[in-house]
PDB file of C-alpha atoms in Angstrom:
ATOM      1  CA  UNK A 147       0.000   0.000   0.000  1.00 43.00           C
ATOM      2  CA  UNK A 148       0.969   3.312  -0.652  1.00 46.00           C
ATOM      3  CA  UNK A 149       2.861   5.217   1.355  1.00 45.00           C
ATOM      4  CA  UNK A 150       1.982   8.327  -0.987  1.00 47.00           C
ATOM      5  CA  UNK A 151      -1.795   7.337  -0.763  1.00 43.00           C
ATOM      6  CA  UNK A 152      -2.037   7.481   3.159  1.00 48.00           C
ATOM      7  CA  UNK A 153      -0.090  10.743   3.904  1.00 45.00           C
ATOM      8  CA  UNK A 154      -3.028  12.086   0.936  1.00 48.00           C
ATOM      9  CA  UNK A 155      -5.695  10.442   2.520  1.00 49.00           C
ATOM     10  CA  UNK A 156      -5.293  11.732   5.823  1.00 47.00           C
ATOM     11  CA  UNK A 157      -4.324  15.155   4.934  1.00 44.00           C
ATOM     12  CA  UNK A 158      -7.678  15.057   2.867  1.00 48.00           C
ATOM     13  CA  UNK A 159      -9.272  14.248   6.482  1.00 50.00           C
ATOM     14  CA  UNK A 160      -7.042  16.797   7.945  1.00 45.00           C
ATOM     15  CA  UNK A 161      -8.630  19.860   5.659  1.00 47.00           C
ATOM     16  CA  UNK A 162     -12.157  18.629   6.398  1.00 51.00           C
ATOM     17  CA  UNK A 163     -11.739  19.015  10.011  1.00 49.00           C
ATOM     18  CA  UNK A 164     -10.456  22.341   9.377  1.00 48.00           C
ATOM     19  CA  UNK A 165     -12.874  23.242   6.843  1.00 46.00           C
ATOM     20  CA  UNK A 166     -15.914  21.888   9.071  1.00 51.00           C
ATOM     21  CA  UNK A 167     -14.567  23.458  12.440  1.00 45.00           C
ATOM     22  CA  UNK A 168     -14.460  26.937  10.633  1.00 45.00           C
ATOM     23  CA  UNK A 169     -17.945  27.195   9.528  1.00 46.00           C
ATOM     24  CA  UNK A 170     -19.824  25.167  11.833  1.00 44.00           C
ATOM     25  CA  UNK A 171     -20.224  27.542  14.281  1.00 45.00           C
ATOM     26  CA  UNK A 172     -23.211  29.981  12.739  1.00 46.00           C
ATOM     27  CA  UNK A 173     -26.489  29.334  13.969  1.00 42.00           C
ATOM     28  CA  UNK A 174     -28.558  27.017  11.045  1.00 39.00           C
ATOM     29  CA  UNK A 175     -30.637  29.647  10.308  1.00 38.00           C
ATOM     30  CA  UNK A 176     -28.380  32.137   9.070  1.00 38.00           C
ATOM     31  CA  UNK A 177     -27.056  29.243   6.417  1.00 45.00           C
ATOM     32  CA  UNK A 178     -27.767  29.350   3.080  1.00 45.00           C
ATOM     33  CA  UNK A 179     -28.284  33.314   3.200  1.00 41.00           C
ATOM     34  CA  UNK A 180     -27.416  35.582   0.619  1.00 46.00           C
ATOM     35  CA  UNK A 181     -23.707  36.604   1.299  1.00 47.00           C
ATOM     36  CA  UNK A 182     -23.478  40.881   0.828  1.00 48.00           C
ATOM     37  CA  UNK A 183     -20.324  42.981   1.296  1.00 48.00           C
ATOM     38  CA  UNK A 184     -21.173  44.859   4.156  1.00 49.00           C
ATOM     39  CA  UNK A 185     -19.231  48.671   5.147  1.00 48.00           C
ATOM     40  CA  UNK A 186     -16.791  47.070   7.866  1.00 49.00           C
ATOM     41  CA  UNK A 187     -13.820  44.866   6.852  1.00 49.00           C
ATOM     42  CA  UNK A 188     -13.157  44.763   2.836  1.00 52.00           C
ATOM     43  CA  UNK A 189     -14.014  41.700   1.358  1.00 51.00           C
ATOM     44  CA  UNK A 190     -11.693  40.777  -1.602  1.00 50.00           C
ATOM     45  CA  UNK A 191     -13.565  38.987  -4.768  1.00 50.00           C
ATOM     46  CA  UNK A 192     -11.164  36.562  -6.491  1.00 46.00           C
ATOM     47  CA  UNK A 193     -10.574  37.548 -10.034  1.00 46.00           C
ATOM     48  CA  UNK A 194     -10.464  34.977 -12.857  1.00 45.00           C
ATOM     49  CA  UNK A 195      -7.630  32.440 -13.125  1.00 42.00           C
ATOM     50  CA  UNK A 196      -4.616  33.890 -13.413  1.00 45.00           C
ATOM     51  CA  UNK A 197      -5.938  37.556 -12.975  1.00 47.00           C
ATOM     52  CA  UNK A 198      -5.790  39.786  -9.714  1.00 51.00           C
ATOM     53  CA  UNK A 199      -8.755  40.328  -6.987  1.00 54.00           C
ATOM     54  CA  UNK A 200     -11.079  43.066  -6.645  1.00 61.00           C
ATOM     55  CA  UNK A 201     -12.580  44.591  -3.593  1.00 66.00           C
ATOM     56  CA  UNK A 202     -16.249  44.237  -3.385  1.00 61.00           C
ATOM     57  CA  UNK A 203     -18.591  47.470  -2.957  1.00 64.00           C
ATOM     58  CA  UNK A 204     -20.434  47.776   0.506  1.00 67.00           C
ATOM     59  CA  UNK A 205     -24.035  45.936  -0.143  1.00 60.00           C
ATOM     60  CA  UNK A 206     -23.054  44.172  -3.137  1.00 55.00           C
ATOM     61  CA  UNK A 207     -24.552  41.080  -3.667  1.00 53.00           C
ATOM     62  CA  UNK A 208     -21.861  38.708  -3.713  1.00 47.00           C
ATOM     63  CA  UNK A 209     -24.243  34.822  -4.223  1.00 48.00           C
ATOM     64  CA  UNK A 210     -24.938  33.002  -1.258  1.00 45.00           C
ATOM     65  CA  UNK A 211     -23.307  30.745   1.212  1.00 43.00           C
ATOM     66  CA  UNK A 212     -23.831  27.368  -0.291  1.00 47.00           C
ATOM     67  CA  UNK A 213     -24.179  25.887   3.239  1.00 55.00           C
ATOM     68  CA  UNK A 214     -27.992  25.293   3.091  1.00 76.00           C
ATOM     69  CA  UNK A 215     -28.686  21.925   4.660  1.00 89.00           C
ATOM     70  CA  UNK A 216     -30.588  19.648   3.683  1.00 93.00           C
ATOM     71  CA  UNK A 217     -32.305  15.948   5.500  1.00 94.00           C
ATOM     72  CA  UNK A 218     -29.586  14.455   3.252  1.00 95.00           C
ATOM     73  CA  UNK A 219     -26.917  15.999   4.686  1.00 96.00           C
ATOM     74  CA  UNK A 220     -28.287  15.431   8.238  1.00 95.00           C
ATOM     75  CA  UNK A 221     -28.960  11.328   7.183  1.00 95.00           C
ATOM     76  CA  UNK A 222     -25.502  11.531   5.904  1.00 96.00           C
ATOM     77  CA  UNK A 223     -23.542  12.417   9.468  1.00 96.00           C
ATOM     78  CA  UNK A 224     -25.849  10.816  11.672  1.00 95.00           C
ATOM     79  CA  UNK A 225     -25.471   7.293   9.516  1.00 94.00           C
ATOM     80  CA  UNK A 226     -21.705   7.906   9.244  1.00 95.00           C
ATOM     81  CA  UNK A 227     -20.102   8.296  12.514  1.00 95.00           C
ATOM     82  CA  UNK A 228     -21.524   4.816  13.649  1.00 94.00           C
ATOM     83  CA  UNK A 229     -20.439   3.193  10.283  1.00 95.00           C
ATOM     84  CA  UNK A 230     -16.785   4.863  10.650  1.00 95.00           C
ATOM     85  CA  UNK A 231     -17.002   3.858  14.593  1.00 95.00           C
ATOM     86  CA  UNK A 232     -17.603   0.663  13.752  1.00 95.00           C
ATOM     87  CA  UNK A 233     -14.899   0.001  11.147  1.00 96.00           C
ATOM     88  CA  UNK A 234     -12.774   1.672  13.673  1.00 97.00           C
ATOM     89  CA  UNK A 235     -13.696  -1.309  16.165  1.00 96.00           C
ATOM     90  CA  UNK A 236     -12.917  -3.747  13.158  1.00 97.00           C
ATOM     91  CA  UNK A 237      -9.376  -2.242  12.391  1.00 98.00           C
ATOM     92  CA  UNK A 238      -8.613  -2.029  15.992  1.00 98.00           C
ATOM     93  CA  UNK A 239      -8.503  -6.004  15.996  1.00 98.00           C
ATOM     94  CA  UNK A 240      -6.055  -6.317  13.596  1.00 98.00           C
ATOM     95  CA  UNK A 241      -2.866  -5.712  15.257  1.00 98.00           C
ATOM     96  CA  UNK A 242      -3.567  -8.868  17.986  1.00 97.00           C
ATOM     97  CA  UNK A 243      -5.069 -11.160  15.485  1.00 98.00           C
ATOM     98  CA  UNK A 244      -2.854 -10.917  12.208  1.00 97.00           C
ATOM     99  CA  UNK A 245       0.749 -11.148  11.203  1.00 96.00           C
ATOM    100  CA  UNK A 246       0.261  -9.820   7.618  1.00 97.00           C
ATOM    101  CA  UNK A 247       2.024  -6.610   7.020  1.00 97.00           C
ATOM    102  CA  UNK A 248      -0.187  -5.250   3.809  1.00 96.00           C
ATOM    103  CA  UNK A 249      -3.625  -6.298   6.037  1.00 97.00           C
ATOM    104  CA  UNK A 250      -2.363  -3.989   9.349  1.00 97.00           C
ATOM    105  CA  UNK A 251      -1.254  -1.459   7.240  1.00 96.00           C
ATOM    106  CA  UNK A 252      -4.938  -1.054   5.372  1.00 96.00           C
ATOM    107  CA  UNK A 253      -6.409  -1.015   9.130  1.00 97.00           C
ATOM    108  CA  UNK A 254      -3.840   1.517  10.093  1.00 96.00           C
ATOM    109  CA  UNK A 255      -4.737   4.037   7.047  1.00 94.00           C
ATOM    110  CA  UNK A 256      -8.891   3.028   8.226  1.00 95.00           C
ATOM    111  CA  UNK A 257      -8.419   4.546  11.258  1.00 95.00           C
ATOM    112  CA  UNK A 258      -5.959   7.159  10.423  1.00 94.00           C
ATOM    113  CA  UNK A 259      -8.634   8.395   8.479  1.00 92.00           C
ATOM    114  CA  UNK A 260     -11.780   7.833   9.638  1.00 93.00           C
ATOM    115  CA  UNK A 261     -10.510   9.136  13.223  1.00 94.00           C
ATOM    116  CA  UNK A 262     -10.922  12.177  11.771  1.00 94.00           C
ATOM    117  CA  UNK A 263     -13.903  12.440   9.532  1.00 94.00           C
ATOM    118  CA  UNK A 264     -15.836  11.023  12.959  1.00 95.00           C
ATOM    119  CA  UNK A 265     -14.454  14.194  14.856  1.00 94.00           C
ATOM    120  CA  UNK A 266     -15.661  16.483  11.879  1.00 94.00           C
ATOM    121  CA  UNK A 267     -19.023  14.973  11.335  1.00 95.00           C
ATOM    122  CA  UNK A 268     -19.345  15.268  14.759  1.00 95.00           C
ATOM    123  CA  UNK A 269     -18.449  18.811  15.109  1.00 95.00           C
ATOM    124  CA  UNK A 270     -20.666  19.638  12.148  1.00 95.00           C
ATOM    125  CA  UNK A 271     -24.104  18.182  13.681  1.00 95.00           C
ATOM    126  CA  UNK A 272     -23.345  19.844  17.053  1.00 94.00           C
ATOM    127  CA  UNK A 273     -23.139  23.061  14.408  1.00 93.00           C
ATOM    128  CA  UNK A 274     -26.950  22.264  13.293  1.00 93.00           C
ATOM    129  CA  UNK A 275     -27.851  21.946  16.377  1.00 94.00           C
ATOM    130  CA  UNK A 276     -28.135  18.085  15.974  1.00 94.00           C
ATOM    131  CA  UNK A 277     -27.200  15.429  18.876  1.00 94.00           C
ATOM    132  CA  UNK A 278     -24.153  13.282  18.077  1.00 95.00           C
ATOM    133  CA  UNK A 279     -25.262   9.381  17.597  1.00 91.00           C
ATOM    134  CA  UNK A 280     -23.886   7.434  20.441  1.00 85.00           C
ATOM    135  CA  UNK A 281     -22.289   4.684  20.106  1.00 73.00           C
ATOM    136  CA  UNK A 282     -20.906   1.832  17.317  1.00 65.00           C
ATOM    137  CA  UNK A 283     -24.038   0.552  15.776  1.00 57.00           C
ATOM    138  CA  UNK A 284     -23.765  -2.822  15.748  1.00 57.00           C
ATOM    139  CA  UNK A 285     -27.961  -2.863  16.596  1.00 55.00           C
ATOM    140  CA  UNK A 286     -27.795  -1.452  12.489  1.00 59.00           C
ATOM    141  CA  UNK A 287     -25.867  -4.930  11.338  1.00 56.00           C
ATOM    142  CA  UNK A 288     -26.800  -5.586   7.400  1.00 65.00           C
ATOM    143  CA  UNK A 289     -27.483  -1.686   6.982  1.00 82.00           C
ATOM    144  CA  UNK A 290     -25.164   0.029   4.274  1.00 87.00           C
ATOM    145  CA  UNK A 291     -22.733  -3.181   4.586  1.00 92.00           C
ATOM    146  CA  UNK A 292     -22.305  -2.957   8.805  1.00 94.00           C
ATOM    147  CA  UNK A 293     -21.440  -6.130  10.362  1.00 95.00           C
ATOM    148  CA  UNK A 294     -23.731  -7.980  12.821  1.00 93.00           C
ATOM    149  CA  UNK A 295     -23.295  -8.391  16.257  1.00 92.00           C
ATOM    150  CA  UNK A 296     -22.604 -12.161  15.873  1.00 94.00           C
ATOM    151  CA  UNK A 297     -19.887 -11.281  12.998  1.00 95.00           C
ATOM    152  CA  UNK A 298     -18.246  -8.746  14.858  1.00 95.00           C
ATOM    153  CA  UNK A 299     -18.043 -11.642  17.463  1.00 96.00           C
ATOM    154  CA  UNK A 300     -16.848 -13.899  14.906  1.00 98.00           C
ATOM    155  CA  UNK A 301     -13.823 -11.533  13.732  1.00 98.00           C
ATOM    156  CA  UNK A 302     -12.703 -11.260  17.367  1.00 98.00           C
ATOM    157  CA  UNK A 303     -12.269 -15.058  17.699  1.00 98.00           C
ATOM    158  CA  UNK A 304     -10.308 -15.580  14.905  1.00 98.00           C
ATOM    159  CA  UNK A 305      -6.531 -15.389  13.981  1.00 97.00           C
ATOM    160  CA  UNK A 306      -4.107 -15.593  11.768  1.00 97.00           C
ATOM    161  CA  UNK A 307      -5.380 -16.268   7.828  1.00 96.00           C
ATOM    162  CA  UNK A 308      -9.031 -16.882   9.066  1.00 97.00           C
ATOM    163  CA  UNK A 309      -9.163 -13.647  10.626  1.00 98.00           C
ATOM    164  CA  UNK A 310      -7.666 -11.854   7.363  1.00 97.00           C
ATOM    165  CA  UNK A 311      -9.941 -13.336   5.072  1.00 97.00           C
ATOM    166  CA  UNK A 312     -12.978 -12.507   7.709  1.00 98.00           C
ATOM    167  CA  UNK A 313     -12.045  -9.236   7.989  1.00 98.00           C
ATOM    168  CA  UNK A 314     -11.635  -8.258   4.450  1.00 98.00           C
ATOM    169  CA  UNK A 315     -14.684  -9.471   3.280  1.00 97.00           C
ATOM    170  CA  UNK A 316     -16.347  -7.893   6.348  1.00 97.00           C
ATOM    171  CA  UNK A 317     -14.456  -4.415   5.389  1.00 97.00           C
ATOM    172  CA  UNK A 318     -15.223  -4.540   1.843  1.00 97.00           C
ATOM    173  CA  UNK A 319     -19.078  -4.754   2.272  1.00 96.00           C
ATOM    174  CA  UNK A 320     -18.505  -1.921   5.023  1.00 96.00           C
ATOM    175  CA  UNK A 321     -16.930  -0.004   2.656  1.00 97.00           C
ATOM    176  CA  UNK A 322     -19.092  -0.389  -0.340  1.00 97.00           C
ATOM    177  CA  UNK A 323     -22.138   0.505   2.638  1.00 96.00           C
ATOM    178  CA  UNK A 324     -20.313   3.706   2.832  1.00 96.00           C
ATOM    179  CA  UNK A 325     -20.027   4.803  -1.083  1.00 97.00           C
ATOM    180  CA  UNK A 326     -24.143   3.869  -1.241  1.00 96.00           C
ATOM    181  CA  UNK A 327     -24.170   6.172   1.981  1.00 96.00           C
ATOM    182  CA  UNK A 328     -22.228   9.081   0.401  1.00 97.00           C
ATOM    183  CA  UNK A 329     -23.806   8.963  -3.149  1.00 97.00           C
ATOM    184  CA  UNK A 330     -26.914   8.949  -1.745  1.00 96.00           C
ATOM    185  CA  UNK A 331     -25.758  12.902  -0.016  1.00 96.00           C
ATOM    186  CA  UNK A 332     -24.421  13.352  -3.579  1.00 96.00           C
ATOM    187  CA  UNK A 333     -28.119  12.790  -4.837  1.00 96.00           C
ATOM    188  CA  UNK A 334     -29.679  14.631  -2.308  1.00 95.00           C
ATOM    189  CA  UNK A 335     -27.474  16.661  -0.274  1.00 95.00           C
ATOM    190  CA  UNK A 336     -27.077  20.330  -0.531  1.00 94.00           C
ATOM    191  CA  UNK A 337     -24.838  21.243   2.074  1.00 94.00           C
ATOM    192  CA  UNK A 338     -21.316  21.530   0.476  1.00 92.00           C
ATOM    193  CA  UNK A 339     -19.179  20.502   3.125  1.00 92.00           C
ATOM    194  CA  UNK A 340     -21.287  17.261   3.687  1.00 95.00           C
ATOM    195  CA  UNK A 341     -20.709  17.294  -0.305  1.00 95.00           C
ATOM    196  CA  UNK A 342     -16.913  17.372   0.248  1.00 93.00           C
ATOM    197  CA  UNK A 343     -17.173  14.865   2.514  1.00 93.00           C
ATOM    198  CA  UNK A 344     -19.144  12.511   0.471  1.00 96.00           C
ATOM    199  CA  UNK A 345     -16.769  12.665  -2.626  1.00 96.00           C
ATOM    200  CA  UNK A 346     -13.575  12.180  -0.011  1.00 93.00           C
ATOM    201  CA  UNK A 347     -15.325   9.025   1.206  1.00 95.00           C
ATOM    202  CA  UNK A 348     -15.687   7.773  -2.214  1.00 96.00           C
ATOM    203  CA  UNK A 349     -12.451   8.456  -3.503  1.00 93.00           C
ATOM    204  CA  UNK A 350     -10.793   7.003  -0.465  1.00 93.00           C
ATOM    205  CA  UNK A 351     -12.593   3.689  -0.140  1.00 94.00           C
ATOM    206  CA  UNK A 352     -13.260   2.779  -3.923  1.00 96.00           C
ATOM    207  CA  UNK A 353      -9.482   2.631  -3.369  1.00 94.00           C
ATOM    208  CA  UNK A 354      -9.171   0.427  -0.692  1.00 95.00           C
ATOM    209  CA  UNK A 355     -11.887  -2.020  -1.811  1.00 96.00           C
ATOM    210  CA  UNK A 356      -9.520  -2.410  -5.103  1.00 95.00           C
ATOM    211  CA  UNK A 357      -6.594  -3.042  -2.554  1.00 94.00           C
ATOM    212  CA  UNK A 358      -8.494  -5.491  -0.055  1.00 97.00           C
ATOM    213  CA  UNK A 359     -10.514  -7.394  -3.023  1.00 96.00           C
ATOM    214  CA  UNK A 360      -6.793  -7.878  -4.448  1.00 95.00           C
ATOM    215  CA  UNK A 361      -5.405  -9.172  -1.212  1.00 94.00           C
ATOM    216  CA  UNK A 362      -8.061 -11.275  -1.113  1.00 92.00           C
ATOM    217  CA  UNK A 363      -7.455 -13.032  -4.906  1.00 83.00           C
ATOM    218  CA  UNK A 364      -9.689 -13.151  -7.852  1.00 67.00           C
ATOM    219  CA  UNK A 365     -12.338 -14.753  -6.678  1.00 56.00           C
ATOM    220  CA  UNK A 366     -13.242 -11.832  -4.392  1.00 50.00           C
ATOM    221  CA  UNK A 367     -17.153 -10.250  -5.878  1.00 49.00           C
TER     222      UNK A 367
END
């Protein structure tokens, strides 16, 4: 795996945090308004590629925030932190249970990752005003590919090459769970940080389920 891939994976987690924790503060009902230059600080309108920046005039109507939100984008963070948390719990098994060096370094880049996006989800619903889902999920096994309690129990038993193959067939369905998950907030979401989100989500595990499904041979569907 890539050491290339996981320094850009994470520092695509990194900006999201950064991105969410800077606008997640306004009260929802100011999102989505019209942004206008106002007569305090200037507010500097990027000119076209390549060409300078212009300072807007006080009440100019400069578009709006693109930060409506919409139930998608609410569905979207609610249904992901448990689905992250529990991959989370899955990769966290790895280290005690297999000896392959490709197979702990795919659950070190899961949670390296999806640490993150868990803390800016989070940070984003307390932003609308929304409670943060408690806990891993596990009550949700067979929705958007989570496993079952009584797989979950079934990874943790095993070891060596039974454990690998378990838990890359278990972390493939997770993951393709989580690209239905984020096109559906590419369908219906409106919200363009939940937006960002989505599309990091499926560039970043499309990957890995090419990576795992080769680890685990050509017979992988």
């Amino acid at each position: 795996m890539s050491a290339r891939w996981g320094t850009q994976r994470v520092s695509a987690a990194l900006v999201l945090i950064s991105v969410l924790a800077g606008c997640s503060g306004r009260p929802a009902e100011e999102r989505g308004a019209p942004l206008t230059a106002g007569s305090g600080a200037p507010v500097i309108v990027p000119g076209e590629p390549g060409g300078s920046g212009r300072t807007a005039t006080p009440g100019e109507h400069l578009g709006d925030s693109g930060a409506r939100t919409s139930a998608a984008d609410i569905t979207f963070a609610e249904s992901m932190i448990p689905h992250h948390r529990q991959a989370l719990e899955m990769a966290a098994l790895a280290p005690a249970r297999s000896a392959d060096r490709r197979l702990l370094a795919l659950a070190e880049r899961v949670t390296v990752a999806q640490g993150p996006e868990i803390r800016a989800l989070a940070g984003w619903l307390r932003g609308e005003r929304r409670a943060v889902p408690a806990g891993h999920g596990h009550t949700r096994g067979g929705m958007y590919g989570m496993a079952t309690l009584e797989q979950m129990n079934r990874l943790r038993a095993a070891r060596g090459t039974a454990f690998d193959r378990l838990f890359l067939r278990l972390m493939i369905t997770h993951h393709q769970g989580a690209l239905t998950m984020a096109r559906a907030q590419l369908d219906g979401g409106t919200d363009r940080r939940m937006r960002l989100m989505a599309r990091d989500v499926i560039s970043g595990q499309t990957i890995e389920i090419s990576r795992m499904r080769r680890l685990l041979g050509p017979a992988t569907p």
